[in-house]
CSV table of C-alpha atoms in Angstrom, one decimal:
chain,number,residue,atom,x,y,z
F,764,MET,CA,97.8,92.0,136.3
F,765,GLU,CA,98.6,93.8,139.6
F,766,ASN,CA,98.6,97.2,137.9
F,767,GLU,CA,95.3,96.4,136.1
F,768,GLU,CA,93.7,95.6,139.4
F,769,ARG,CA,95.0,98.8,140.9
F,770,ILE,CA,93.6,100.8,138.0
F,771,LEU,CA,90.2,99.0,138.1
F,772,ASP,CA,89.9,99.6,141.8
F,773,ALA,CA,90.7,103.3,141.3
F,774,ALA,CA,88.2,103.4,138.4
F,775,LEU,CA,85.5,101.8,140.5
F,776,GLU,CA,86.0,104.5,143.2
F,777,GLU,CA,85.8,107.2,140.6
F,778,PHE,CA,82.9,105.8,138.5
F,779,SER,CA,80.8,105.0,141.6
F,780,ALA,CA,81.3,108.5,143.0
F,781,HIS,CA,80.9,110.5,139.8
F,782,GLY,CA,79.3,108.3,137.2
F,783,PHE,CA,80.8,107.6,133.7
F,784,ARG,CA,80.5,111.2,132.5
F,785,GLY,CA,81.9,112.8,135.6
F,786,ALA,CA,84.8,110.5,136.0
F,787,THR,CA,88.2,111.5,134.6
F,788,ILE,CA,91.2,109.5,133.5
F,789,ASP,CA,93.4,112.0,135.4
F,790,ARG,CA,91.7,111.3,138.7
F,791,ILE,CA,91.6,107.6,138.1
F,792,ALA,CA,95.4,107.7,137.5
F,793,GLU,CA,95.8,109.8,140.7
F,794,HIS,CA,93.8,107.3,142.8
F,795,ALA,CA,95.8,104.4,141.3
F,796,GLY,CA,99.1,106.1,142.1
F,797,MET,CA,100.2,106.0,138.5
F,798,SER,CA,101.0,108.5,135.7
F,799,LYS,CA,98.3,109.0,133.1
F,800,PRO,CA,100.6,107.6,130.3
F,801,ASN,CA,101.2,104.5,132.4
F,802,LEU,CA,97.5,104.0,133.0
F,803,LEU,CA,96.8,104.4,129.2
F,804,TYR,CA,99.2,101.6,128.5
F,805,TYR,CA,96.8,99.2,130.2
F,806,PHE,CA,93.5,100.8,129.3
F,807,ARG,CA,93.4,103.1,126.2
F,808,ARG,CA,90.0,104.6,127.0
F,809,LYS,CA,87.8,105.4,129.9
F,810,GLN,CA,85.2,103.3,128.2
F,811,ASP,CA,87.5,100.2,128.4
F,812,MET,CA,87.9,100.5,132.1
F,813,TYR,CA,84.2,101.0,132.6
F,814,GLU,CA,83.2,98.0,130.4
F,815,ALA,CA,85.8,95.8,132.3
F,816,LEU,CA,84.2,96.8,135.6
F,817,ILE,CA,80.6,96.2,134.4
F,818,ALA,CA,81.5,92.8,133.0
F,819,ARG,CA,83.0,91.8,136.2
F,820,LEU,CA,80.2,93.2,138.2
F,821,LEU,CA,77.5,91.4,136.2
F,822,GLU,CA,79.4,88.1,136.7
F,823,THR,CA,79.4,88.7,140.5
F,824,TRP,CA,75.9,90.0,140.6
F,825,LEU,CA,74.4,87.1,138.7
F,826,GLU,CA,76.1,84.3,140.6
F,827,PRO,CA,73.5,84.1,143.5
F,828,LEU,CA,70.6,83.9,140.9
F,829,LYS,CA,72.5,81.2,139.0
F,830,GLU,CA,72.6,79.1,142.1
F,831,LEU,CA,68.8,79.1,142.6
F,832,ASP,CA,68.3,75.3,142.2
F,833,ALA,CA,65.2,74.0,140.6
F,834,SER,CA,65.6,70.7,142.4
F,835,GLY,CA,66.0,72.3,145.8
F,836,ASP,CA,63.4,73.1,148.5
F,837,PRO,CA,61.9,76.4,147.3
F,838,LEU,CA,61.8,78.3,150.6
F,839,PRO,CA,65.3,77.6,151.7
F,840,GLU,CA,66.5,78.3,148.2
F,841,LEU,CA,64.8,81.7,148.3
F,842,GLN,CA,66.1,82.3,151.8
F,843,SER,CA,69.6,81.7,150.6
F,844,TYR,CA,69.2,84.0,147.6
F,845,ILE,CA,67.9,86.8,149.8
F,846,ARG,CA,70.8,86.4,152.2
F,847,ARG,CA,73.4,86.3,149.4
F,848,LYS,CA,72.0,89.5,147.9
F,849,LEU,CA,72.2,91.2,151.2
F,850,GLU,CA,75.8,90.1,151.7
F,851,MET,CA,76.6,91.6,148.3
F,852,ALA,CA,74.9,94.9,149.4
F,853,ARG,CA,77.1,94.8,152.5
F,854,ASP,CA,80.4,93.8,150.7
F,855,PHE,CA,80.1,95.6,147.3
F,856,PRO,CA,78.4,99.0,147.9
F,857,ARG,CA,80.6,100.8,145.3
F,858,GLU,CA,79.7,98.2,142.6
F,859,SER,CA,76.0,98.6,143.5
F,860,ARG,CA,76.2,102.4,143.1
F,861,LEU,CA,78.0,102.0,139.8
F,862,PHE,CA,75.3,99.7,138.4
F,863,ALA,CA,72.5,101.8,139.8
F,864,ASN,CA,74.0,105.0,138.1
F,865,GLU,CA,74.2,103.2,134.8
F,866,ILE,CA,70.7,101.9,134.9
F,867,LEU,CA,69.3,105.4,135.9
F,868,GLN,CA,70.9,106.8,132.8
F,869,GLY,CA,69.1,104.2,130.6
F,870,ALA,CA,71.9,101.7,130.5
F,871,PRO,CA,73.5,103.2,127.4
F,872,ARG,CA,76.8,101.3,127.8
F,873,ILE,CA,75.5,98.0,129.1
F,874,LYS,CA,72.2,97.4,127.5
F,875,ARG,CA,73.7,94.7,125.2
F,876,LEU,CA,75.0,92.9,128.3
F,877,LEU,CA,71.6,93.1,130.0
F,878,GLU,CA,70.0,91.6,126.9
F,879,SER,CA,72.5,88.9,126.3
F,880,GLU,CA,73.3,87.8,129.9
F,881,LEU,CA,70.8,89.1,132.4
F,882,LYS,CA,67.5,88.6,130.6
F,883,PRO,CA,68.1,84.9,129.6
F,884,LEU,CA,69.1,84.1,133.2
F,885,VAL,CA,66.0,85.8,134.6
F,886,ASP,CA,63.8,84.0,132.1
F,887,GLU,CA,65.3,80.7,133.1
F,888,LYS,CA,64.8,81.3,136.8
F,889,VAL,CA,61.2,82.6,136.2
F,890,GLU,CA,60.5,79.1,134.9
F,891,VAL,CA,61.9,77.6,138.0
F,892,LEU,CA,59.7,79.8,140.2
F,893,ARG,CA,56.7,79.0,138.0
F,894,GLY,CA,57.4,75.3,138.4
F,895,TRP,CA,57.4,75.6,142.2
F,896,MET,CA,54.1,77.5,142.0
F,897,LYS,CA,52.5,74.9,139.7
F,898,ASP,CA,53.5,72.2,142.1
F,899,GLY,CA,52.0,74.1,145.0
F,900,GLN,CA,55.3,74.5,146.8
F,901,ILE,CA,55.0,78.3,146.9
F,902,ASN,CA,52.0,80.7,146.4
F,903,PRO,CA,51.4,81.9,142.9
F,904,VAL,CA,52.7,85.4,142.3
F,905,ASP,CA,54.2,87.2,139.3
F,906,ALA,CA,57.7,85.6,139.2
F,907,ARG,CA,59.5,88.5,137.5
F,908,HIS,CA,58.1,91.0,139.9
F,909,LEU,CA,59.2,88.7,142.8
F,910,ILE,CA,62.7,88.8,141.5
F,911,PHE,CA,62.5,92.6,141.0
F,912,SER,CA,61.3,93.0,144.6
F,913,ILE,CA,64.1,91.0,146.0
F,914,TRP,CA,66.6,93.0,144.0
F,915,SER,CA,65.1,96.4,145.1
F,916,THR,CA,64.8,95.6,148.8
F,917,THR,CA,68.2,94.0,149.2
F,918,GLN,CA,70.1,96.6,147.1
F,919,HIS,CA,68.5,99.4,149.1
F,920,TYR,CA,70.9,98.5,151.9
F,921,ALA,CA,73.8,99.3,149.6
F,922,ASP,CA,72.6,102.3,147.6
F,923,PHE,CA,70.9,104.0,150.6
F,924,ASP,CA,73.1,102.7,153.4
F,925,THR,CA,73.9,106.2,154.9
F,926,GLN,CA,70.2,106.9,155.2
F,927,VAL,CA,69.6,103.5,156.7
F,928,GLN,CA,72.3,104.1,159.4
F,929,VAL,CA,71.0,107.5,160.2
F,930,ILE,CA,67.4,106.4,160.7
F,931,LEU,CA,68.4,103.3,162.7
F,932,GLY,CA,70.6,105.3,164.9
F,933,PRO,CA,73.9,104.3,166.6
F,934,ASP,CA,72.4,101.3,168.5
F,935,ARG,CA,70.9,99.5,165.5
F,936,GLY,CA,72.9,101.1,162.6
F,937,SER,CA,76.0,99.0,163.2
F,938,GLU,CA,77.1,95.9,161.3
F,939,GLY,CA,74.1,94.0,162.8
F,940,ARG,CA,71.7,96.0,160.5
F,941,PHE,CA,72.3,93.5,157.7
F,942,GLU,CA,71.3,90.6,159.9
F,943,ASP,CA,68.2,92.5,161.0
F,944,ALA,CA,67.4,93.2,157.4
F,945,ALA,CA,67.8,89.6,156.5
F,946,ARG,CA,65.4,88.4,159.2
F,947,TYR,CA,62.8,91.0,158.1
F,948,LEU,CA,63.1,90.2,154.4
F,949,GLU,CA,62.9,86.5,155.1
F,950,THR,CA,59.6,87.1,157.0
F,951,LEU,CA,58.3,89.4,154.3
F,952,PHE,CA,59.0,87.1,151.4
F,953,LEU,CA,58.9,83.6,152.8
F,954,ASP,CA,55.7,84.0,154.8
F,955,GLY,CA,54.1,85.6,151.8
F,956,LEU,CA,55.1,82.7,149.5
F,957,ARG,CA,54.5,79.8,152.0
F,958,PRO,CA,51.3,78.0,151.1
F,959,GLN,CA,48.5,78.3,153.6
F,960,THR,CA,48.6,74.7,154.6
F,961,SER,CA,52.3,74.9,155.1
F,962,LYS,CA,51.8,77.9,157.4
F,963,ARG,CA,49.6,75.9,159.6
F,964,ASP,CA,51.2,72.5,159.5
F,965,THR,CA,55.0,73.0,159.0
F,966,PRO,CA,57.5,75.1,161.0
F,967,ARG,CA,59.1,78.2,159.5
F,968,VAL,CA,62.4,78.1,157.7
F,969,ARG,CA,64.9,78.7,160.5
F,970,THR,CA,67.6,81.3,160.1
F,971,PRO,CA,71.0,79.7,160.1
């Protein structure tokens, strides 16, 4: 198990830097501090390592969306989701690049997983969002595009972190950039979704 984890961590580094096609088993073995024959004892093909990483990534990636609770208060639920996604951007930048590279290539190796795991979950949570909209708890918007927008804005801080740090500069480009991003995205999404009567009569969701 320990050796498998070493191999997968080395493979993640290689795949996130070079993509599936550019990655080589020789370099993965070198990063893992193992011989190539030893590595191939655990994973016979590059494809096997890649699929193991993607399966693990999807499980981690989907967890915050799974936790969106239909019985909860919509704005705090969405606030929590935004913050969880930003935490993942901060903590899992290599995984984010790996996923983005695969999607940019047309998802040739994970399309089946997207169809069998991602789409049904999104469909389920779209109905949750539509239920909140129908009840007047949040403003009516296209629920799928709302999810896409949260994904794209939060993942930006993983995939383009170098650009973010350069533009923010040394004073604002430190670890606090994620908290600044969270506050901004909360204002962007939650104020846009808060019904007009709620904007006048109820306080804003407070940042914990």
